[in-house]
CSV table of C-alpha atoms in Angstrom, one decimal:
chain,number,residue,atom,x,y,z
E,1,MET,CA,0.0,0.0,0.0
E,2,ARG,CA,0.9,3.6,-0.4
E,3,VAL,CA,1.0,5.6,2.9
E,4,LYS,CA,0.8,9.3,3.3
E,5,LEU,CA,2.5,10.9,6.3
E,6,THR,CA,1.8,14.4,7.7
E,7,VAL,CA,5.1,15.4,9.2
E,8,ALA,CA,5.9,18.2,11.7
E,9,TYR,CA,9.4,19.2,12.7
E,10,ASP,CA,11.5,21.8,14.4
E,11,GLY,CA,14.0,22.6,11.6
E,12,THR,CA,16.6,24.2,14.0
E,13,ASN,CA,18.9,21.2,14.1
E,14,TYR,CA,18.5,19.9,10.5
E,15,HIS,CA,20.0,20.8,7.2
E,16,GLY,CA,16.6,20.8,5.7
E,17,TRP,CA,14.2,18.1,4.5
E,18,GLN,CA,16.2,16.4,1.8
E,19,ILE,CA,18.8,13.6,2.3
E,20,GLN,CA,22.3,14.8,1.6
E,21,ASN,CA,25.8,13.7,2.2
E,22,ASN,CA,27.6,14.8,5.4
E,23,ALA,CA,24.6,16.7,6.9
E,24,LEU,CA,21.6,15.6,9.0
E,25,SER,CA,18.2,15.9,7.3
E,26,VAL,CA,14.7,15.3,8.4
E,27,GLU,CA,14.1,12.9,5.6
E,28,ALA,CA,17.2,10.8,6.5
E,29,VAL,CA,16.0,10.5,10.2
E,30,LEU,CA,12.5,9.7,9.2
E,31,VAL,CA,13.6,7.0,6.6
E,32,GLY,CA,15.8,5.4,9.3
E,33,ALA,CA,12.9,5.2,11.8
E,34,LEU,CA,10.5,3.8,9.2
E,35,ARG,CA,13.1,1.1,8.1
E,36,GLU,CA,13.6,0.1,11.7
E,37,LEU,CA,9.8,-0.1,12.3
E,38,LEU,CA,8.8,-1.8,9.1
E,39,GLY,CA,11.9,-4.0,8.5
E,40,GLU,CA,12.1,-3.1,4.8
E,41,GLU,CA,13.8,-0.6,2.5
E,42,ILE,CA,11.8,2.6,2.4
E,43,GLU,CA,11.8,5.3,-0.4
E,44,LEU,CA,10.2,8.4,0.8
E,45,THR,CA,8.9,11.2,-1.4
E,46,GLY,CA,8.3,14.6,0.2
E,47,ALA,CA,6.0,17.3,-0.9
E,48,SER,CA,8.1,20.2,0.2
E,49,ARG,CA,11.9,20.1,0.4
E,50,THR,CA,12.2,22.7,3.1
E,51,ASP,CA,15.5,24.4,3.6
E,52,ALA,CA,17.9,24.2,6.6
E,53,GLY,CA,16.3,25.7,9.7
E,54,VAL,CA,12.8,25.9,8.3
E,55,HIS,CA,10.0,24.4,10.5
E,56,ALA,CA,7.0,22.4,9.5
E,57,LEU,CA,3.6,21.7,11.1
E,58,GLY,CA,2.3,19.7,8.2
E,59,ASN,CA,4.7,18.7,5.5
E,60,VAL,CA,3.6,15.6,3.5
E,61,ALA,CA,5.5,12.5,2.4
E,62,VAL,CA,4.5,9.2,0.9
E,63,PHE,CA,6.1,5.7,0.7
E,64,ASP,CA,5.1,2.2,-0.4
E,65,THR,CA,5.2,-0.7,2.0
E,66,ASN,CA,4.3,-4.3,2.4
E,67,THR,CA,3.7,-4.0,6.1
E,68,ARG,CA,0.6,-5.5,7.8
E,69,ILE,CA,0.6,-2.6,10.3
E,70,PRO,CA,-2.6,-0.6,9.6
E,71,ALA,CA,-1.7,2.7,7.9
E,72,GLU,CA,-3.2,4.8,10.6
E,73,LYS,CA,-1.2,3.1,13.3
E,74,ILE,CA,2.2,3.9,11.7
E,75,ALA,CA,2.2,7.5,13.1
E,76,LEU,CA,2.3,6.5,16.7
E,77,ALA,CA,4.6,3.6,16.1
E,78,VAL,CA,7.2,5.5,14.2
E,79,ASN,CA,7.1,8.4,16.7
E,80,GLN,CA,8.5,6.0,19.3
E,81,ARG,CA,11.7,5.8,17.1
E,82,LEU,CA,12.0,9.5,16.2
E,83,PRO,CA,13.7,12.3,18.1
E,84,GLU,CA,11.5,14.8,19.9
E,85,ASP,CA,12.0,17.4,17.2
E,86,ILE,CA,10.3,15.3,14.4
E,87,ARG,CA,6.8,14.0,14.7
E,88,VAL,CA,4.5,12.2,12.3
E,89,MET,CA,1.1,13.8,13.1
E,90,ARG,CA,-1.0,11.5,11.0
E,91,SER,CA,-0.6,8.4,8.7
E,92,GLU,CA,-3.2,7.2,6.2
E,93,GLU,CA,-3.5,4.9,3.2
E,94,VAL,CA,-3.7,6.7,-0.2
E,95,PRO,CA,-4.3,5.5,-3.8
E,96,ARG,CA,-1.1,4.3,-5.7
E,97,SER,CA,-1.7,7.2,-8.0
E,98,PHE,CA,-1.2,9.8,-5.2
E,99,HIS,CA,2.1,11.7,-5.6
E,100,PRO,CA,2.7,14.6,-3.2
E,101,ARG,CA,4.4,16.8,-5.7
E,102,TYR,CA,2.4,16.0,-8.9
E,103,CYS,CA,-1.0,16.5,-7.3
E,104,ASN,CA,-3.0,19.7,-7.3
E,105,SER,CA,-2.3,21.2,-3.9
E,106,ARG,CA,-2.7,24.4,-1.9
E,107,LYS,CA,0.3,25.1,0.4
E,108,THR,CA,0.1,27.4,3.3
E,109,TYR,CA,3.3,28.9,4.9
E,110,GLU,CA,3.7,31.4,7.7
E,111,TYR,CA,6.6,33.8,8.3
E,112,TRP,CA,6.9,35.0,11.9
E,113,ILE,CA,8.5,38.2,12.9
E,114,THR,CA,9.2,39.8,16.4
E,115,ASN,CA,9.2,43.5,16.0
E,116,ALA,CA,10.6,44.9,19.3
E,117,GLU,CA,13.7,46.6,20.7
E,118,ILE,CA,15.0,43.4,22.2
E,119,GLN,CA,13.8,39.9,21.4
E,120,GLN,CA,12.5,37.5,24.1
E,121,PRO,CA,14.9,34.5,24.0
E,122,VAL,CA,12.0,32.1,24.1
E,123,LYS,CA,10.9,33.4,20.6
E,124,ARG,CA,14.3,33.3,19.0
E,125,LEU,CA,14.2,29.9,17.3
E,126,TYR,CA,10.8,30.4,15.6
E,127,SER,CA,10.7,34.1,14.7
E,128,HIS,CA,12.9,36.6,12.8
E,129,PHE,CA,13.9,39.5,15.1
E,130,VAL,CA,13.5,43.0,13.5
E,131,TYR,CA,14.2,46.0,15.8
E,132,ILE,CA,13.4,48.7,13.3
E,133,PRO,CA,9.7,49.6,13.8
E,134,LEU,CA,7.6,48.1,11.0
E,135,ASN,CA,4.6,49.9,9.5
E,136,VAL,CA,2.3,46.9,9.3
E,137,GLU,CA,-0.5,48.8,7.5
E,138,ARG,CA,2.0,49.6,4.7
E,139,MET,CA,2.9,45.9,4.5
E,140,LYS,CA,-0.8,44.9,4.3
E,141,GLU,CA,-1.4,47.4,1.5
E,142,THR,CA,1.5,45.8,-0.4
E,143,ALA,CA,0.2,42.2,0.1
E,144,GLN,CA,-2.5,42.6,-2.6
E,145,TYR,CA,0.1,42.9,-5.4
E,146,PHE,CA,1.2,39.3,-4.8
E,147,LEU,CA,-2.3,37.9,-5.2
E,148,GLY,CA,-3.2,36.0,-8.3
E,149,GLU,CA,-1.1,34.4,-11.0
E,150,HIS,CA,2.4,35.9,-11.7
E,151,ASP,CA,5.8,34.9,-12.9
E,152,PHE,CA,7.6,34.9,-9.5
E,153,GLY,CA,11.1,34.9,-11.0
E,154,ALA,CA,12.0,38.0,-8.9
E,155,PHE,CA,11.1,36.0,-5.8
E,156,CYS,CA,13.1,32.9,-6.5
E,157,SER,CA,16.7,32.2,-5.5
E,158,ALA,CA,19.3,31.2,-8.0
E,159,GLY,CA,19.7,27.4,-8.3
E,160,SER,CA,16.1,26.6,-9.1
E,161,GLN,CA,15.6,24.2,-12.0
E,162,VAL,CA,11.9,24.5,-12.5
E,163,ARG,CA,10.5,24.8,-16.0
E,164,SER,CA,8.1,27.6,-15.2
E,165,LYS,CA,8.2,30.3,-12.5
E,166,VAL,CA,4.5,31.1,-12.8
E,167,ARG,CA,2.6,30.4,-9.6
E,168,SER,CA,-0.7,31.5,-8.1
E,169,ILE,CA,-1.1,33.1,-4.7
E,170,TYR,CA,-4.6,32.6,-3.4
E,171,ASP,CA,-4.3,34.5,-0.1
E,172,LEU,CA,-1.7,36.6,1.7
E,173,GLN,CA,-2.6,38.0,5.1
E,174,ILE,CA,-0.6,39.8,7.8
E,175,PHE,CA,-1.6,39.5,11.4
E,176,GLN,CA,-0.2,41.6,14.2
E,177,GLU,CA,-0.5,40.9,18.0
E,178,GLY,CA,1.6,43.3,20.0
E,179,GLU,CA,5.2,42.8,18.9
E,180,ASP,CA,4.4,39.6,17.0
E,181,ILE,CA,3.8,39.8,13.2
E,182,ARG,CA,2.7,36.8,11.2
E,183,ILE,CA,2.6,36.7,7.3
E,184,GLN,CA,0.4,33.9,6.2
E,185,ILE,CA,0.5,32.9,2.5
E,186,THR,CA,-1.4,30.3,0.5
E,187,GLY,CA,-0.7,29.3,-3.1
E,188,ASN,CA,-0.6,26.4,-5.5
E,189,GLY,CA,3.2,26.2,-5.3
E,190,PHE,CA,6.3,28.1,-4.2
E,191,LEU,CA,9.6,28.5,-5.8
E,192,TYR,CA,13.0,28.1,-4.1
E,193,ASN,CA,13.1,30.7,-1.1
E,194,MET,CA,9.9,32.3,-2.5
E,195,VAL,CA,8.2,32.9,0.8
E,196,ARG,CA,11.4,34.1,2.5
E,197,ILE,CA,12.0,36.6,-0.3
E,198,ILE,CA,8.4,37.8,-0.1
E,199,ALA,CA,8.8,38.2,3.6
E,200,GLY,CA,12.2,40.0,3.2
E,201,THR,CA,10.6,42.4,0.7
E,202,LEU,CA,7.6,43.1,2.9
E,203,ILE,CA,9.9,43.8,5.9
E,204,GLU,CA,11.8,46.4,3.8
E,205,ILE,CA,8.5,47.9,2.9
E,206,GLY,CA,7.4,48.0,6.6
E,207,MET,CA,10.7,49.7,7.5
E,208,GLY,CA,10.1,52.4,4.8
E,209,ARG,CA,13.2,51.4,2.9
E,210,ARG,CA,11.2,50.3,-0.2
E,211,GLU,CA,8.0,51.5,-1.9
E,212,PRO,CA,5.0,49.2,-2.2
E,213,GLU,CA,5.0,49.9,-6.0
E,214,THR,CA,8.4,48.2,-6.4
E,215,VAL,CA,6.7,44.8,-5.8
E,216,ARG,CA,4.6,45.4,-9.0
E,217,GLN,CA,7.7,46.2,-10.9
E,218,ALA,CA,9.6,43.2,-9.6
E,219,LEU,CA,6.7,40.9,-10.6
E,220,ARG,CA,6.5,42.6,-14.1
E,221,HIS,CA,10.2,42.2,-14.8
E,222,ALA,CA,10.7,38.9,-13.0
E,223,ASP,CA,14.1,40.3,-11.9
E,224,ARG,CA,15.6,39.0,-8.6
E,225,ASP,CA,17.5,42.2,-8.1
E,226,MET,CA,14.3,44.2,-7.9
E,227,ALA,CA,13.0,42.3,-4.9
E,228,GLY,CA,14.2,42.4,-1.2
E,229,PRO,CA,16.6,40.1,0.6
E,230,THR,CA,15.8,36.5,1.6
E,231,ALA,CA,14.5,36.6,5.2
E,232,PRO,CA,16.1,34.1,7.7
E,233,ALA,CA,15.0,30.5,7.7
E,234,ARG,CA,14.0,30.3,11.4
E,235,GLY,CA,11.0,32.6,10.8
E,236,LEU,CA,9.4,30.3,8.2
E,237,ARG,CA,7.1,27.4,8.9
E,238,LEU,CA,5.1,25.2,6.5
E,239,LEU,CA,1.6,25.0,8.0
E,240,GLN,CA,-0.3,22.7,5.7
E,241,ILE,CA,-0.7,21.2,2.3
E,242,GLU,CA,-4.2,20.5,1.0
E,243,TYR,CA,-4.8,18.2,-2.0
E,244,GLU,CA,-7.5,18.4,-4.5
E,245,GLU,CA,-8.9,15.7,-6.7
E,246,ASN,CA,-7.4,16.5,-10.1
E,247,ARG,CA,-3.8,15.7,-10.6
E,248,GLN,CA,-1.4,18.0,-12.5
E,249,GLU,CA,2.3,18.2,-12.6
E,250,PHE,CA,4.1,21.0,-10.9
E,251,GLY,CA,7.7,20.9,-10.1
E,252,ASP,CA,8.5,23.0,-7.0
E,253,ASP,CA,11.8,22.8,-5.4
E,254,HIS,CA,11.1,25.0,-2.4
P,1,MET,CA,24.9,53.2,41.9
P,2,ARG,CA,22.5,50.3,42.2
P,3,VAL,CA,21.2,48.9,38.9
P,4,LYS,CA,18.1,46.8,38.4
P,5,LEU,CA,18.0,44.5,35.4
P,6,THR,CA,15.0,42.8,33.9
P,7,VAL,CA,16.3,39.5,32.6
P,8,ALA,CA,14.7,37.2,30.0
P,9,TYR,CA,16.1,33.7,29.1
P,10,ASP,CA,15.4,30.4,27.5
P,11,GLY,CA,16.1,28.0,30.4
P,12,THR,CA,16.6,25.0,28.1
P,13,ASN,CA,20.4,25.0,28.2
P,14,TYR,CA,20.9,26.2,31.8
P,15,HIS,CA,21.0,24.5,35.1
P,16,GLY,CA,18.8,27.2,36.5
P,17,TRP,CA,19.5,30.8,37.6
P,18,GLN,CA,21.9,30.3,40.5
P,19,ILE,CA,25.7,30.0,40.2
P,20,GLN,CA,26.9,26.5,41.0
P,21,ASN,CA,29.9,24.4,40.5
P,22,ASN,CA,30.2,22.2,37.4
P,23,ALA,CA,27.0,23.5,35.8
P,24,LEU,CA,26.2,26.4,33.5
P,25,SER,CA,23.8,28.9,35.1
P,26,VAL,CA,22.1,32.0,33.8
P,27,GLU,CA,23.6,34.1,36.7
P,28,ALA,CA,27.1,32.9,35.9
P,29,VAL,CA,26.9,33.9,32.2
P,30,LEU,CA,25.3,37.2,33.1
P,31,VAL,CA,27.9,38.0,35.7
P,32,GLY,CA,30.7,37.2,33.2
P,33,ALA,CA,29.2,39.5,30.6
P,34,LEU,CA,28.7,42.4,33.1
P,35,ARG,CA,32.3,42.0,34.4
P,36,GLU,CA,33.6,42.1,30.8
P,37,LEU,CA,31.5,45.2,30.0
P,38,LEU,CA,32.1,47.2,33.2
P,39,GLY,CA,35.7,46.0,34.0
P,40,GLU,CA,34.9,45.4,37.7
P,41,GLU,CA,33.8,42.6,40.0
P,42,ILE,CA,30.1,42.2,40.0
P,43,GLU,CA,27.9,40.7,42.6
P,44,LEU,CA,24.5,40.0,41.3
P,45,THR,CA,21.3,39.4,43.4
P,46,GLY,CA,18.4,37.7,41.7
P,47,ALA,CA,14.8,38.0,42.6
P,48,SER,CA,13.8,34.5,41.6
P,49,ARG,CA,16.2,31.5,41.6
P,50,THR,CA,14.5,29.6,38.8
P,51,ASP,CA,15.2,25.9,38.4
P,52,ALA,CA,17.0,24.1,35.6
P,53,GLY,CA,14.9,24.4,32.4
P,54,VAL,CA,12.5,27.1,33.6
P,55,HIS,CA,12.2,30.1,31.3
P,56,ALA,CA,11.8,33.8,32.2
P,57,LEU,CA,10.4,36.8,30.4
P,58,GLY,CA,11.0,39.2,33.3
P,59,ASN,CA,13.2,37.9,36.2
P,60,VAL,CA,14.9,40.8,38.1
P,61,ALA,CA,18.5,41.1,39.4
P,62,VAL,CA,20.4,44.0,40.9
P,63,PHE,CA,24.1,44.9,41.3
P,64,ASP,CA,26.2,47.8,42.5
P,65,THR,CA,28.6,49.5,40.1
P,66,ASN,CA,31.0,52.4,39.8
P,67,THR,CA,30.6,52.6,36.1
P,68,ARG,CA,29.9,55.9,34.3
P,69,ILE,CA,27.8,54.2,31.7
P,70,PRO,CA,24.2,55.4,32.2
P,71,ALA,CA,22.1,52.7,33.9
P,72,GLU,CA,19.6,52.6,31.0
P,73,LYS,CA,22.4,52.0,28.4
P,74,ILE,CA,23.7,48.9,30.2
P,75,ALA,CA,20.9,46.6,28.7
P,76,LEU,CA,21.9,47.0,25.1
P,77,ALA,CA,25.6,47.0,25.9
P,78,VAL,CA,25.6,43.8,27.9
P,79,ASN,CA,23.4,42.1,25.3
P,80,GLN,CA,26.3,42.3,22.8
P,81,ARG,CA,28.2,40.0,25.2
P,82,LEU,CA,25.5,37.6,26.0
P,83,PRO,CA,24.4,34.4,24.1
P,84,GLU,CA,21.2,34.6,22.2
P,85,ASP,CA,19.3,32.7,24.9
P,86,ILE,CA,19.8,35.4,27.6
P,87,ARG,CA,18.7,39.0,27.1
P,88,VAL,CA,18.6,42.0,29.5
P,89,MET,CA,15.3,43.5,28.5
P,90,ARG,CA,15.7,46.7,30.6
P,91,SER,CA,18.3,48.3,32.9
P,92,GLU,CA,17.6,51.2,35.3
P,93,GLU,CA,19.0,52.9,38.4
P,94,VAL,CA,17.2,52.1,41.7
P,95,PRO,CA,17.7,53.4,45.3
P,96,ARG,CA,20.4,51.6,47.4
P,97,SER,CA,17.7,50.4,49.6
P,98,PHE,CA,16.1,48.3,46.8
P,99,HIS,CA,16.6,44.6,47.3
P,100,PRO,CA,14.8,42.3,44.8
P,101,ARG,CA,13.9,39.6,47.4
P,102,TYR,CA,13.3,41.8,50.4
P,103,CYS,CA,10.8,44.1,48.7
P,104,ASN,CA,7.1,43.7,48.6
P,105,SER,CA,6.4,42.2,45.2
P,106,ARG,CA,3.8,40.5,43.0
P,107,LYS,CA,5.2,37.7,40.9
P,108,THR,CA,3.4,36.2,37.9
P,109,TYR,CA,4.2,32.8,36.4
P,110,GLU,CA,2.7,30.9,33.5
P,111,TYR,CA,2.6,27.2,33.1
P,112,TRP,CA,2.0,26.1,29.4
P,113,ILE,CA,0.5,22.8,28.4
P,114,THR,CA,-0.1,21.2,25.0
P,115,ASN,CA,-3.2,18.9,25.2
P,116,ALA,CA,-3.2,16.9,22.0
P,117,GLU,CA,-2.7,13.4,20.7
P,118,ILE,CA,0.8,14.3,19.3
P,119,GLN,CA,2.8,17.5,20.2
P,120,GLN,CA,4.0,19.8,17.5
P,121,PRO,CA,7.8,19.8,17.8
P,122,VAL,CA,8.0,23.6,17.6
P,123,LYS,CA,6.2,23.7,21.0
P,124,ARG,CA,8.2,21.0,22.8
P,125,LEU,CA,10.7,23.3,24.5
P,126,TYR,CA,8.2,25.7,26.1
P,127,SER,CA,5.1,23.6,26.8
P,128,HIS,CA,4.4,20.4,28.8
P,129,PHE,CA,2.8,17.7,26.6
P,130,VAL,CA,-0.2,15.9,28.0
P,131,TYR,CA,-2.0,13.5,25.6
P,132,ILE,CA,-4.8,12.5,28.0
P,133,PRO,CA,-7.7,14.9,27.3
P,134,LEU,CA,-8.0,17.5,30.1
P,135,ASN,CA,-11.3,18.8,31.4
P,136,VAL,CA,-10.4,22.5,31.6
P,137,GLU,CA,-13.7,23.6,33.2
P,138,ARG,CA,-12.9,21.2,36.1
P,139,MET,CA,-9.4,22.8,36.4
P,140,LYS,CA,-10.9,26.3,36.4
P,141,GLU,CA,-13.4,25.3,39.2
P,142,THR,CA,-10.5,24.1,41.3
P,143,ALA,CA,-8.4,27.2,40.7
P,144,GLN,CA,-10.5,29.2,43.3
P,145,TYR,CA,-9.3,27.0,46.2
P,146,PHE,CA,-5.8,28.4,45.7
P,147,LEU,CA,-6.8,32.0,46.0
P,148,GLY,CA,-6.0,34.0,49.1
P,149,GLU,CA,-3.5,33.3,52.0
P,150,HIS,CA,-2.6,29.7,52.7
P,151,ASP,CA,0.1,27.6,54.2
P,152,PHE,CA,1.4,26.1,50.9
P,153,GLY,CA,3.5,23.4,52.6
P,154,ALA,CA,1.7,20.7,50.4
P,155,PHE,CA,2.8,22.6,47.3
P,156,CYS,CA,6.5,22.8,48.2
P,157,SER,CA,9.3,20.4,47.4
P,158,ALA,CA,11.6,19.1,50.1
P,159,GLY,CA,14.8,21.1,50.5
P,160,SER,CA,13.1,24.4,51.1
P,161,GLN,CA,14.6,26.3,54.0
P,162,VAL,CA,12.1,29.2,54.3
P,163,ARG,CA,10.8,30.2,57.7
P,164,SER,CA,7.2,30.3,56.8
P,165,LYS,CA,5.3,28.6,54.0
P,166,VAL,CA,2.4,31.0,54.1
P,167,ARG,CA,1.9,32.8,50.8
P,168,SER,CA,-0.9,34.7,49.1
P,169,ILE,CA,-2.2,33.9,45.6
P,170,TYR,CA,-3.9,37.0,44.2
P,171,ASP,CA,-5.0,35.5,40.9
P,172,LEU,CA,-5.1,32.1,39.2
P,173,GLN,CA,-6.6,31.9,35.7
P,174,ILE,CA,-6.6,29.2,33.1
P,175,PHE,CA,-6.8,30.1,29.4
P,176,GLN,CA,-7.5,27.6,26.6
P,177,GLU,CA,-7.0,28.2,22.9
P,178,GLY,CA,-7.4,25.0,21.0
P,179,GLU,CA,-4.9,22.5,22.2
P,180,ASP,CA,-2.9,25.1,24.1
P,181,ILE,CA,-3.7,25.6,27.9
P,182,ARG,CA,-2.0,28.3,30.0
P,183,ILE,CA,-2.2,28.5,33.8
P,184,GLN,CA,-1.4,32.1,34.9
P,185,ILE,CA,-0.8,32.6,38.6
P,186,THR,CA,0.1,35.8,40.5
P,187,GLY,CA,1.1,35.9,44.2
P,188,ASN,CA,3.3,37.6,46.7
P,189,GLY,CA,5.8,34.8,46.6
P,190,PHE,CA,6.3,31.2,45.7
P,191,LEU,CA,7.9,28.3,47.5
P,192,TYR,CA,10.3,25.8,45.9
P,193,ASN,CA,8.5,24.2,42.9
P,194,MET,CA,5.2,25.6,44.1
P,195,VAL,CA,3.9,26.6,40.6
P,196,ARG,CA,5.0,23.3,39.1
P,197,ILE,CA,3.2,21.3,41.9
P,198,ILE,CA,0.1,23.5,41.5
P,199,ALA,CA,0.2,22.8,37.7
P,200,GLY,CA,0.8,19.1,38.3
P,201,THR,CA,-2.2,18.9,40.6
P,202,LEU,CA,-4.4,20.8,38.3
P,203,ILE,CA,-3.4,18.5,35.4
P,204,GLU,CA,-4.4,15.4,37.5
P,205,ILE,CA,-7.7,17.1,38.2
P,206,GLY,CA,-8.2,17.8,34.5
P,207,MET,CA,-7.5,14.2,33.7
P,208,GLY,CA,-10.1,13.1,36.3
P,209,ARG,CA,-7.6,11.3,38.4
P,210,ARG,CA,-8.1,13.6,41.4
P,211,GLU,CA,-11.1,15.4,42.9
P,212,PRO,CA,-11.1,19.2,43.2
P,213,GLU,CA,-11.9,18.9,46.9
P,214,THR,CA,-8.4,17.2,47.4
P,215,VAL,CA,-6.8,20.7,46.9
P,216,ARG,CA,-8.7,22.1,50.0
P,217,GLN,CA,-7.6,19.1,52.0
P,218,ALA,CA,-3.9,19.4,50.9
P,219,LEU,CA,-4.0,23.1,51.8
P,220,ARG,CA,-5.6,22.4,55.2
P,221,HIS,CA,-3.1,19.7,56.1
P,222,ALA,CA,0.0,21.3,54.4
P,223,ASP,CA,1.0,17.7,53.5
P,224,ARG,CA,3.1,17.3,50.3
P,225,ASP,CA,1.8,13.7,49.8
P,226,MET,CA,-1.7,15.1,49.4
P,227,ALA,CA,-0.9,17.2,46.3
P,228,GLY,CA,-0.1,16.1,42.8
P,229,PRO,CA,3.3,15.6,41.1
P,230,THR,CA,5.7,18.4,40.1
P,231,ALA,CA,5.1,19.2,36.5
P,232,PRO,CA,8.1,19.4,34.2
P,233,ALA,CA,10.3,22.6,34.2
P,234,ARG,CA,10.0,23.3,30.4
P,235,GLY,CA,6.3,24.3,30.8
P,236,LEU,CA,7.1,27.0,33.4
P,237,ARG,CA,7.9,30.7,32.6
P,238,LEU,CA,8.4,33.6,35.0
P,239,LEU,CA,6.4,36.4,33.4
P,240,GLN,CA,7.1,39.5,35.6
P,241,ILE,CA,7.8,40.8,39.0
P,242,GLU,CA,6.1,44.0,40.1
P,243,TYR,CA,7.5,45.9,43.1
P,244,GLU,CA,5.5,48.0,45.6
P,245,GLU,CA,6.7,50.9,47.7
P,246,ASN,CA,6.8,49.2,51.1
P,247,ARG,CA,9.6,46.8,51.9
P,248,GLN,CA,9.1,43.7,53.8
P,249,GLU,CA,11.3,40.6,54.1
P,250,PHE,CA,10.2,37.4,52.4
P,251,GLY,CA,12.6,34.5,51.8
P,252,ASP,CA,11.5,32.6,48.7
P,253,ASP,CA,13.7,30.1,47.2
P,254,HIS,CA,11.7,29.2,44.2
């Protein structure tokens, strides 16, 4: 059977999702725990190859197995063999045709910012600290420019090998509670570092260092140099991935 | 002059506030940074000797210094020499008569609980994970018994050397937001492990393992065996300490 896992992790101590030589990845640890539990070779396919230091509440991965353990029992069983900073939140059987990257999906990310003179240490691992006061209203006004279908070439780091940089943003909201600012963004797919570059650009706009209008220009020209910097990984968390019925190939490498 | 510091820290990597042999403490790191900055010997007096793993948003400490650096500039200057998990949030001059433990004060602590089937890894360092469903209404009903002046001998770990175990709780509220439960408690002083034993007792009441009435009995008999277990340190955070005008000696060792 094919099993779909919903995976949460604290990215602080990992060099991202994907297995690589000489660096600890979430995927490698998860594959190791699954092999141990199921006693067979496991090939895992992740939906989102999050970068070093990025957190997840609901990344998705699938694998095929011959086990007789019911799919929904795998989550609790594999958690016994995982370190505390990785947790399988849910496991379920899916059709053999289900592929987490080639299915229509809506992904939601959040970018967390602490805007204060000094950052509370208990927030430091999960929130980017900005001491220059941010004009959140200005950031909210700018958010609208990202909505809809655009070529996001200006909001994509070098090294991406995707065919097309056209993506759709369905929703981009900014929430403020005292010193805590949360950028929540939902789309059909995200390019390499796309959310972090959008966050870095919105932060510069909030600081008054950049005009909202520059976002429209950056989108029009698809020029990386016209967008802001890549905001740090620790502020980013993948919230959830929702799948629709129709399948269609994307090719994200975010 | 005498300088009052408001100190925040992530307690995860420290063996508590107080300087001790062969273990890293918040106080030792802070004293080292102050000595380096001010070029003189520093003797620090903390308000609350938090235990290993306990967090703080607003602990208080004072020291005397001959420096010419204005008191309010010390916070930012010393933060340059501190690791990211300790931050001085504020520094200010206080009268020589000010002593953080012998002054009338109101301390507020919070105890954080995640009540879910599986805990999100990003919450694990700052919240105690309880997978048995908690009846929060039952916990709220019980909270009233703690209010007012009591002998809290039942809610104090062995090893305490205070003269009197009588303390006053001014406020005890329990907030719930989805799977997140927060116990907020304000009093004039807290005995060793007192908040963690109150939290551990309330959790057992929420689980249905203990009757609310047992809290009244435990308070009446001041018998440690009649209260619940000490909840883990990671869920506890010292929020703030407010000082009043009149001085009066306490002698907490929490």
